[in-house]
């Protein structure tokens, strides 16, 4: 019987200590003087006891970004990230998510059935990140495959290399053609990030904005459709989406275990001797369900640890919650009679030590024909499906995703500052000077012409333009 911490093996040969108690987790997260984030302290990796190709290494190894740094380096990276995120207008983001959601729903509303994971929850965050980060369509599918691979821990070394090569291309593209997007704002920030630092800030931002975001949307939909407390309210015309999100963030957080820290020195913690440089992983799922916190009604209670806590808490939690809320609201507004197509206990969770992620979310509903039939989807090459998700039919994925990266670009005014409608927040104790938009963010050029065999994002963009 263990106390607030327990020994675990994250992958063969990768040992760690798992924190399962809420107060102990807060102690780890809020005391950087005792528990550091810099993974260069990871002794087992440094001395070869953990091999570089171990499947958890891409999710745990050091990167020069705001997630894996401490002290002055962390403050510099965090300021660049927070200032750039602060330039996103929530009203513009809401409008973009609504339009993208409608376009995705249009692809399956007349069918009477869908897999909401592959056709909706997976695709919507990808559309958002492509627009927010100014990602050309031809790079999108490669980044999707890479991030799926490192979260699943399947051929993770190859997946990590794929992410890196794709981001190198994205940064080079934005150096030549900056725009009103997160990538360009990070480049223009007075922190003067190098290309290597840019790669690693984008890794944490895009990684957190795709895989965990899809899990939040899918897990919320699962709860709303399977739990009588919520399903009954839905049928009665009430949609307690915010309550459902709170419940999911407490009980099924998108990242079940993460926030890897390293003791700065040997110490006694929760009755266990922790060695300096040995990984300490926080179980958000276990801490949130600590019996000491038991409550029958969590509505409005947001003291959960799903967004972490302390100096490394998620800087994008407001945007992430907005995207999830709008995604769920829009779907239930369009298809109020949704129901699960299989018993909830037959839904399967993906393997992996870090995330809480479904493999599929099949539903059925009364078909709702569109007034004007949507164009047939473009063909997608069969190699698209992310690692660990070969069950996804590529052509169906393309059809489901057809709200495409180009959707908001067509809906917004050409050359506008669709995300940059307000300056970085002024409430910061040391606000950084903003860069004049006219000198930095130019109109983005159209994506390159499609080839005979289009990758996912090119197909999506072409579909939106009617090509």
PDB file of C-alpha atoms in Angstrom, residues 6-245:
ATOM      1  CA  UNK A   6       4.295   5.313  -5.878  1.00  0.00           C
ATOM      2  CA  UNK A   7       7.006   3.811  -8.110  1.00  0.00           C
ATOM      3  CA  UNK A   8       5.974   3.275 -11.749  1.00  0.00           C
ATOM      4  CA  UNK A   9       7.507   2.173 -15.041  1.00  0.00           C
ATOM      5  CA  UNK A  10       6.392   4.569 -17.790  1.00  0.00           C
ATOM      6  CA  UNK A  11       7.881   2.357 -20.513  1.00  0.00           C
ATOM      7  CA  UNK A  12      10.331  -0.556 -20.407  1.00  0.00           C
ATOM      8  CA  UNK A  13      13.389   0.729 -18.566  1.00  0.00           C
ATOM      9  CA  UNK A  14      11.940   4.164 -17.786  1.00  0.00           C
ATOM     10  CA  UNK A  15      11.340   4.324 -14.045  1.00  0.00           C
ATOM     11  CA  UNK A  16       9.635   7.211 -12.271  1.00  0.00           C
ATOM     12  CA  UNK A  17       7.751   8.188  -9.131  1.00  0.00           C
ATOM     13  CA  UNK A  18       4.047   8.951  -9.610  1.00  0.00           C
ATOM     14  CA  UNK A  19       2.397  11.544  -7.368  1.00  0.00           C
ATOM     15  CA  UNK A  20      -1.234  10.606  -6.710  1.00  0.00           C
ATOM     16  CA  UNK A  21      -2.202  12.926  -3.837  1.00  0.00           C
ATOM     17  CA  UNK A  22      -3.671  16.386  -4.511  1.00  0.00           C
ATOM     18  CA  UNK A  23      -1.707  18.289  -1.870  1.00  0.00           C
ATOM     19  CA  UNK A  24       1.502  16.460  -2.704  1.00  0.00           C
ATOM     20  CA  UNK A  25       0.985  17.317  -6.370  1.00  0.00           C
ATOM     21  CA  UNK A  26       0.599  21.001  -5.505  1.00  0.00           C
ATOM     22  CA  UNK A  27       3.802  20.782  -3.482  1.00  0.00           C
ATOM     23  CA  UNK A  28       5.687  19.469  -6.519  1.00  0.00           C
ATOM     24  CA  UNK A  29       4.122  21.953  -8.947  1.00  0.00           C
ATOM     25  CA  UNK A  30       4.570  25.039  -6.767  1.00  0.00           C
ATOM     26  CA  UNK A  31       8.085  24.594  -5.347  1.00  0.00           C
ATOM     27  CA  UNK A  32      10.566  24.973  -8.213  1.00  0.00           C
ATOM     28  CA  UNK A  33      13.362  25.431  -5.707  1.00  0.00           C
ATOM     29  CA  UNK A  34      12.920  21.737  -4.777  1.00  0.00           C
ATOM     30  CA  UNK A  35      11.474  20.249  -7.976  1.00  0.00           C
ATOM     31  CA  UNK A  36      12.976  21.455 -11.258  1.00  0.00           C
ATOM     32  CA  UNK A  37      11.621  21.062 -14.801  1.00  0.00           C
ATOM     33  CA  UNK A  38      14.908  21.028 -16.725  1.00  0.00           C
ATOM     34  CA  UNK A  39      15.100  17.458 -18.046  1.00  0.00           C
ATOM     35  CA  UNK A  40      18.871  17.652 -18.433  1.00  0.00           C
ATOM     36  CA  UNK A  41      18.767  16.612 -14.763  1.00  0.00           C
ATOM     37  CA  UNK A  42      17.316  13.214 -15.783  1.00  0.00           C
ATOM     38  CA  UNK A  43      20.175  10.994 -14.642  1.00  0.00           C
ATOM     39  CA  UNK A  44      18.973   7.735 -16.168  1.00  0.00           C
ATOM     40  CA  UNK A  45      18.864   9.296 -19.632  1.00  0.00           C
ATOM     41  CA  UNK A  46      22.208  11.041 -19.187  1.00  0.00           C
ATOM     42  CA  UNK A  47      24.044   7.914 -18.065  1.00  0.00           C
ATOM     43  CA  UNK A  48      22.448   5.585 -20.635  1.00  0.00           C
ATOM     44  CA  UNK A  49      20.108   3.587 -18.372  1.00  0.00           C
ATOM     45  CA  UNK A  50      17.273   4.951 -20.527  1.00  0.00           C
ATOM     46  CA  UNK A  51      17.986   4.661 -24.250  1.00  0.00           C
ATOM     47  CA  UNK A  52      17.446   7.683 -26.524  1.00  0.00           C
ATOM     48  CA  UNK A  53      14.889   5.688 -28.536  1.00  0.00           C
ATOM     49  CA  UNK A  54      12.772   4.826 -25.490  1.00  0.00           C
ATOM     50  CA  UNK A  55       9.153   5.703 -26.417  1.00  0.00           C
ATOM     51  CA  UNK A  56       8.714   8.218 -23.566  1.00  0.00           C
ATOM     52  CA  UNK A  57      11.854  10.223 -24.350  1.00  0.00           C
ATOM     53  CA  UNK A  58      10.239  12.658 -26.848  1.00  0.00           C
ATOM     54  CA  UNK A  59       7.653  13.590 -24.200  1.00  0.00           C
ATOM     55  CA  UNK A  60      10.185  13.916 -21.387  1.00  0.00           C
ATOM     56  CA  UNK A  61      13.596  14.913 -22.758  1.00  0.00           C
ATOM     57  CA  UNK A  62      14.892  18.469 -22.481  1.00  0.00           C
ATOM     58  CA  UNK A  63      13.838  21.065 -25.017  1.00  0.00           C
ATOM     59  CA  UNK A  64      14.735  24.772 -24.764  1.00  0.00           C
ATOM     60  CA  UNK A  65      11.149  25.909 -24.233  1.00  0.00           C
ATOM     61  CA  UNK A  66       8.876  27.178 -21.482  1.00  0.00           C
ATOM     62  CA  UNK A  67       7.846  23.661 -20.415  1.00  0.00           C
ATOM     63  CA  UNK A  68      11.314  22.228 -19.763  1.00  0.00           C
ATOM     64  CA  UNK A  69      13.177  25.212 -18.328  1.00  0.00           C
ATOM     65  CA  UNK A  70      13.616  26.992 -15.025  1.00  0.00           C
ATOM     66  CA  UNK A  71      14.628  30.412 -13.725  1.00  0.00           C
ATOM     67  CA  UNK A  72      15.544  33.189 -16.156  1.00  0.00           C
ATOM     68  CA  UNK A  73      15.250  30.928 -19.213  1.00  0.00           C
ATOM     69  CA  UNK A  74      11.731  29.963 -18.228  1.00  0.00           C
ATOM     70  CA  UNK A  75      10.722  33.595 -17.660  1.00  0.00           C
ATOM     71  CA  UNK A  76      12.059  34.580 -21.097  1.00  0.00           C
ATOM     72  CA  UNK A  77      10.305  31.761 -22.953  1.00  0.00           C
ATOM     73  CA  UNK A  78       7.119  32.127 -20.940  1.00  0.00           C
ATOM     74  CA  UNK A  79       6.898  35.861 -21.646  1.00  0.00           C
ATOM     75  CA  UNK A  80       7.245  35.297 -25.389  1.00  0.00           C
ATOM     76  CA  UNK A  81       4.549  32.622 -25.329  1.00  0.00           C
ATOM     77  CA  UNK A  82       2.161  34.519 -23.049  1.00  0.00           C
ATOM     78  CA  UNK A  83       2.517  37.780 -24.966  1.00  0.00           C
ATOM     79  CA  UNK A  84       1.839  36.012 -28.262  1.00  0.00           C
ATOM     80  CA  UNK A  85      -1.161  34.135 -26.887  1.00  0.00           C
ATOM     81  CA  UNK A  86      -2.436  37.442 -25.531  1.00  0.00           C
ATOM     82  CA  UNK A  87      -2.781  38.765 -29.074  1.00  0.00           C
ATOM     83  CA  UNK A  88      -5.516  36.251 -29.896  1.00  0.00           C
ATOM     84  CA  UNK A  89      -8.930  37.872 -29.695  1.00  0.00           C
ATOM     85  CA  UNK A  90     -11.453  35.444 -28.141  1.00  0.00           C
ATOM     86  CA  UNK A  91     -14.311  36.758 -30.295  1.00  0.00           C
ATOM     87  CA  UNK A  92     -12.346  36.120 -33.488  1.00  0.00           C
ATOM     88  CA  UNK A  93     -11.379  32.680 -32.184  1.00  0.00           C
ATOM     89  CA  UNK A  94     -14.992  31.852 -31.315  1.00  0.00           C
ATOM     90  CA  UNK A  95     -16.167  32.846 -34.779  1.00  0.00           C
ATOM     91  CA  UNK A  96     -13.504  30.755 -36.446  1.00  0.00           C
ATOM     92  CA  UNK A  97     -14.312  27.687 -34.342  1.00  0.00           C
ATOM     93  CA  UNK A  98     -18.041  28.069 -35.079  1.00  0.00           C
ATOM     94  CA  UNK A  99     -17.514  28.271 -38.833  1.00  0.00           C
ATOM     95  CA  UNK A 100     -15.067  25.356 -38.821  1.00  0.00           C
ATOM     96  CA  UNK A 101     -17.401  23.275 -36.659  1.00  0.00           C
ATOM     97  CA  UNK A 102     -20.321  23.922 -39.010  1.00  0.00           C
ATOM     98  CA  UNK A 103     -18.254  22.873 -42.003  1.00  0.00           C
ATOM     99  CA  UNK A 104     -17.196  19.637 -40.314  1.00  0.00           C
ATOM    100  CA  UNK A 105     -20.756  18.838 -39.219  1.00  0.00           C
ATOM    101  CA  UNK A 106     -21.990  19.496 -42.763  1.00  0.00           C
ATOM    102  CA  UNK A 107     -19.908  16.536 -43.930  1.00  0.00           C
ATOM    103  CA  UNK A 108     -21.833  13.951 -41.888  1.00  0.00           C
ATOM    104  CA  UNK A 109     -25.167  15.496 -40.852  1.00  0.00           C
ATOM    105  CA  UNK A 110     -27.100  13.756 -43.662  1.00  0.00           C
ATOM    106  CA  UNK A 111     -25.598  10.327 -42.900  1.00  0.00           C
ATOM    107  CA  UNK A 112     -27.282   9.728 -39.549  1.00  0.00           C
ATOM    108  CA  UNK A 113     -24.084   8.351 -38.052  1.00  0.00           C
ATOM    109  CA  UNK A 114     -20.483   9.401 -37.458  1.00  0.00           C
ATOM    110  CA  UNK A 115     -17.354   8.701 -35.494  1.00  0.00           C
ATOM    111  CA  UNK A 116     -17.148  11.985 -33.615  1.00  0.00           C
ATOM    112  CA  UNK A 117     -13.504  11.410 -32.769  1.00  0.00           C
ATOM    113  CA  UNK A 118     -12.104  11.163 -36.281  1.00  0.00           C
ATOM    114  CA  UNK A 119     -14.774  13.304 -37.974  1.00  0.00           C
ATOM    115  CA  UNK A 120     -14.990  16.110 -35.446  1.00  0.00           C
ATOM    116  CA  UNK A 121     -12.989  16.138 -32.192  1.00  0.00           C
ATOM    117  CA  UNK A 122      -9.740  15.231 -33.956  1.00  0.00           C
ATOM    118  CA  UNK A 123     -10.187  17.538 -36.924  1.00  0.00           C
ATOM    119  CA  UNK A 124     -11.406  20.747 -35.308  1.00  0.00           C
ATOM    120  CA  UNK A 125      -8.246  21.433 -33.238  1.00  0.00           C
ATOM    121  CA  UNK A 126      -6.125  20.748 -36.328  1.00  0.00           C
ATOM    122  CA  UNK A 127      -7.980  23.427 -38.263  1.00  0.00           C
ATOM    123  CA  UNK A 128      -7.498  25.849 -35.389  1.00  0.00           C
ATOM    124  CA  UNK A 129      -3.784  25.229 -35.040  1.00  0.00           C
ATOM    125  CA  UNK A 130      -3.215  25.536 -38.764  1.00  0.00           C
ATOM    126  CA  UNK A 131      -4.872  28.929 -38.811  1.00  0.00           C
ATOM    127  CA  UNK A 132      -3.390  30.183 -35.543  1.00  0.00           C
ATOM    128  CA  UNK A 133       0.152  29.203 -36.465  1.00  0.00           C
ATOM    129  CA  UNK A 134       0.012  30.122 -40.159  1.00  0.00           C
ATOM    130  CA  UNK A 135       0.839  26.532 -41.117  1.00  0.00           C
ATOM    131  CA  UNK A 136       0.812  25.839 -44.876  1.00  0.00           C
ATOM    132  CA  UNK A 137      -1.455  22.928 -45.817  1.00  0.00           C
ATOM    133  CA  UNK A 138       1.382  20.735 -47.042  1.00  0.00           C
ATOM    134  CA  UNK A 139       2.951  20.664 -43.554  1.00  0.00           C
ATOM    135  CA  UNK A 140      -0.233  19.969 -41.623  1.00  0.00           C
ATOM    136  CA  UNK A 141      -0.544  16.233 -42.152  1.00  0.00           C
ATOM    137  CA  UNK A 142       3.090  15.651 -41.239  1.00  0.00           C
ATOM    138  CA  UNK A 143       2.711  17.514 -37.955  1.00  0.00           C
ATOM    139  CA  UNK A 144      -0.477  15.602 -37.152  1.00  0.00           C
ATOM    140  CA  UNK A 145       1.266  12.276 -37.729  1.00  0.00           C
ATOM    141  CA  UNK A 146       4.264  13.344 -35.664  1.00  0.00           C
ATOM    142  CA  UNK A 147       2.303  14.517 -32.631  1.00  0.00           C
ATOM    143  CA  UNK A 148       0.072  11.433 -32.683  1.00  0.00           C
ATOM    144  CA  UNK A 149       3.204   9.307 -32.648  1.00  0.00           C
ATOM    145  CA  UNK A 150       4.883  10.907 -29.634  1.00  0.00           C
ATOM    146  CA  UNK A 151       1.690  10.922 -27.561  1.00  0.00           C
ATOM    147  CA  UNK A 152       1.040   7.246 -28.327  1.00  0.00           C
ATOM    148  CA  UNK A 153       4.693   6.295 -27.867  1.00  0.00           C
ATOM    149  CA  UNK A 154       4.636   4.393 -31.173  1.00  0.00           C
ATOM    150  CA  UNK A 155       7.841   4.808 -33.193  1.00  0.00           C
ATOM    151  CA  UNK A 156       8.289   7.960 -31.125  1.00  0.00           C
ATOM    152  CA  UNK A 157      11.843   8.714 -32.281  1.00  0.00           C
ATOM    153  CA  UNK A 158      10.709   8.853 -35.924  1.00  0.00           C
ATOM    154  CA  UNK A 159       7.661  10.914 -34.934  1.00  0.00           C
ATOM    155  CA  UNK A 160       9.860  13.413 -33.082  1.00  0.00           C
ATOM    156  CA  UNK A 161      12.139  13.769 -36.116  1.00  0.00           C
ATOM    157  CA  UNK A 162       9.096  14.328 -38.341  1.00  0.00           C
ATOM    158  CA  UNK A 163       7.876  17.130 -36.076  1.00  0.00           C
ATOM    159  CA  UNK A 164      11.286  18.793 -36.070  1.00  0.00           C
ATOM    160  CA  UNK A 165      11.738  18.711 -39.850  1.00  0.00           C
ATOM    161  CA  UNK A 166       8.210  20.038 -40.404  1.00  0.00           C
ATOM    162  CA  UNK A 167       8.690  22.911 -37.959  1.00  0.00           C
ATOM    163  CA  UNK A 168      12.017  23.833 -39.574  1.00  0.00           C
ATOM    164  CA  UNK A 169      10.096  24.282 -42.825  1.00  0.00           C
ATOM    165  CA  UNK A 170       7.325  26.256 -41.109  1.00  0.00           C
ATOM    166  CA  UNK A 171       9.796  28.658 -39.504  1.00  0.00           C
ATOM    167  CA  UNK A 172      11.647  29.192 -42.771  1.00  0.00           C
ATOM    168  CA  UNK A 173       8.309  29.881 -44.479  1.00  0.00           C
ATOM    169  CA  UNK A 174       7.251  32.418 -41.854  1.00  0.00           C
ATOM    170  CA  UNK A 175      10.628  34.153 -41.944  1.00  0.00           C
ATOM    171  CA  UNK A 176       9.942  34.820 -45.624  1.00  0.00           C
ATOM    172  CA  UNK A 177       6.197  35.443 -45.287  1.00  0.00           C
ATOM    173  CA  UNK A 178       5.286  36.616 -41.772  1.00  0.00           C
ATOM    174  CA  UNK A 179       1.606  37.064 -41.020  1.00  0.00           C
ATOM    175  CA  UNK A 180      -0.965  37.594 -38.275  1.00  0.00           C
ATOM    176  CA  UNK A 181      -0.229  34.285 -36.546  1.00  0.00           C
ATOM    177  CA  UNK A 182       1.454  32.841 -33.483  1.00  0.00           C
ATOM    178  CA  UNK A 183       4.577  31.768 -35.349  1.00  0.00           C
ATOM    179  CA  UNK A 184       5.192  35.287 -36.657  1.00  0.00           C
ATOM    180  CA  UNK A 185       4.430  36.910 -33.301  1.00  0.00           C
ATOM    181  CA  UNK A 186       6.906  34.644 -31.528  1.00  0.00           C
ATOM    182  CA  UNK A 187       9.556  35.540 -34.116  1.00  0.00           C
ATOM    183  CA  UNK A 188       8.903  39.265 -33.681  1.00  0.00           C
ATOM    184  CA  UNK A 189       8.935  39.171 -29.891  1.00  0.00           C
ATOM    185  CA  UNK A 190      11.668  41.120 -28.127  1.00  0.00           C
ATOM    186  CA  UNK A 191      12.873  37.855 -26.537  1.00  0.00           C
ATOM    187  CA  UNK A 192      14.608  37.323 -29.911  1.00  0.00           C
ATOM    188  CA  UNK A 193      14.137  33.568 -30.017  1.00  0.00           C
ATOM    189  CA  UNK A 194      16.598  31.626 -32.148  1.00  0.00           C
ATOM    190  CA  UNK A 195      15.313  29.196 -34.772  1.00  0.00           C
ATOM    191  CA  UNK A 196      16.045  26.298 -32.410  1.00  0.00           C
ATOM    192  CA  UNK A 197      14.118  28.008 -29.614  1.00  0.00           C
ATOM    193  CA  UNK A 198      11.290  28.736 -32.039  1.00  0.00           C
ATOM    194  CA  UNK A 199      11.039  25.038 -32.917  1.00  0.00           C
ATOM    195  CA  UNK A 200      10.701  24.060 -29.297  1.00  0.00           C
ATOM    196  CA  UNK A 201       8.168  26.736 -28.323  1.00  0.00           C
ATOM    197  CA  UNK A 202       6.057  25.544 -31.262  1.00  0.00           C
ATOM    198  CA  UNK A 203       6.414  21.918 -30.149  1.00  0.00           C
ATOM    199  CA  UNK A 204       4.834  22.650 -26.786  1.00  0.00           C
ATOM    200  CA  UNK A 205       2.191  25.022 -28.174  1.00  0.00           C
ATOM    201  CA  UNK A 206       1.037  22.903 -31.113  1.00  0.00           C
ATOM    202  CA  UNK A 207       1.366  19.670 -29.158  1.00  0.00           C
ATOM    203  CA  UNK A 208      -0.807  21.023 -26.341  1.00  0.00           C
ATOM    204  CA  UNK A 209      -3.276  22.543 -28.784  1.00  0.00           C
ATOM    205  CA  UNK A 210      -4.008  19.412 -30.807  1.00  0.00           C
ATOM    206  CA  UNK A 211      -3.858  16.073 -28.965  1.00  0.00           C
ATOM    207  CA  UNK A 212      -5.054  17.246 -25.494  1.00  0.00           C
ATOM    208  CA  UNK A 213      -7.628  19.535 -27.128  1.00  0.00           C
ATOM    209  CA  UNK A 214      -9.155  16.684 -29.137  1.00  0.00           C
ATOM    210  CA  UNK A 215      -9.261  14.580 -25.964  1.00  0.00           C
ATOM    211  CA  UNK A 216     -11.058  17.338 -24.060  1.00  0.00           C
ATOM    212  CA  UNK A 217     -13.705  17.660 -26.785  1.00  0.00           C
ATOM    213  CA  UNK A 218     -14.188  13.903 -27.198  1.00  0.00           C
ATOM    214  CA  UNK A 219     -14.241  13.180 -23.459  1.00  0.00           C
ATOM    215  CA  UNK A 220     -16.797  15.946 -22.909  1.00  0.00           C
ATOM    216  CA  UNK A 221     -19.026  14.570 -25.673  1.00  0.00           C
ATOM    217  CA  UNK A 222     -18.724  11.073 -24.213  1.00  0.00           C
ATOM    218  CA  UNK A 223     -19.810  12.361 -20.811  1.00  0.00           C
ATOM    219  CA  UNK A 224     -22.717  14.374 -22.192  1.00  0.00           C
ATOM    220  CA  UNK A 225     -24.006  11.408 -24.169  1.00  0.00           C
ATOM    221  CA  UNK A 226     -23.410   8.662 -21.598  1.00  0.00           C
ATOM    222  CA  UNK A 227     -24.011  10.191 -18.173  1.00  0.00           C
ATOM    223  CA  UNK A 228     -27.684  10.420 -17.221  1.00  0.00           C
ATOM    224  CA  UNK A 229     -27.060  13.593 -15.249  1.00  0.00           C
ATOM    225  CA  UNK A 230     -26.140  15.350 -18.485  1.00  0.00           C
ATOM    226  CA  UNK A 231     -27.922  13.291 -21.129  1.00  0.00           C
ATOM    227  CA  UNK A 232     -31.283  13.893 -19.439  1.00  0.00           C
ATOM    228  CA  UNK A 233     -30.700  17.636 -19.445  1.00  0.00           C
ATOM    229  CA  UNK A 234     -29.757  17.540 -23.131  1.00  0.00           C
ATOM    230  CA  UNK A 235     -33.001  15.854 -24.103  1.00  0.00           C
ATOM    231  CA  UNK A 236     -34.879  18.413 -22.070  1.00  0.00           C
ATOM    232  CA  UNK A 237     -33.372  21.227 -24.089  1.00  0.00           C
ATOM    233  CA  UNK A 238     -30.676  22.332 -21.647  1.00  0.00           C
ATOM    234  CA  UNK A 239     -27.015  21.980 -22.549  1.00  0.00           C
ATOM    235  CA  UNK A 240     -24.822  22.142 -19.438  1.00  0.00           C
ATOM    236  CA  UNK A 241     -21.644  22.218 -21.496  1.00  0.00           C
ATOM    237  CA  UNK A 242     -19.605  24.218 -18.995  1.00  0.00           C
ATOM    238  CA  UNK A 243     -20.583  21.790 -16.229  1.00  0.00           C
ATOM    239  CA  UNK A 244     -19.578  18.869 -18.441  1.00  0.00           C
ATOM    240  CA  UNK A 245     -16.186  20.433 -19.146  1.00  0.00           C
TER     241      UNK A 245
END
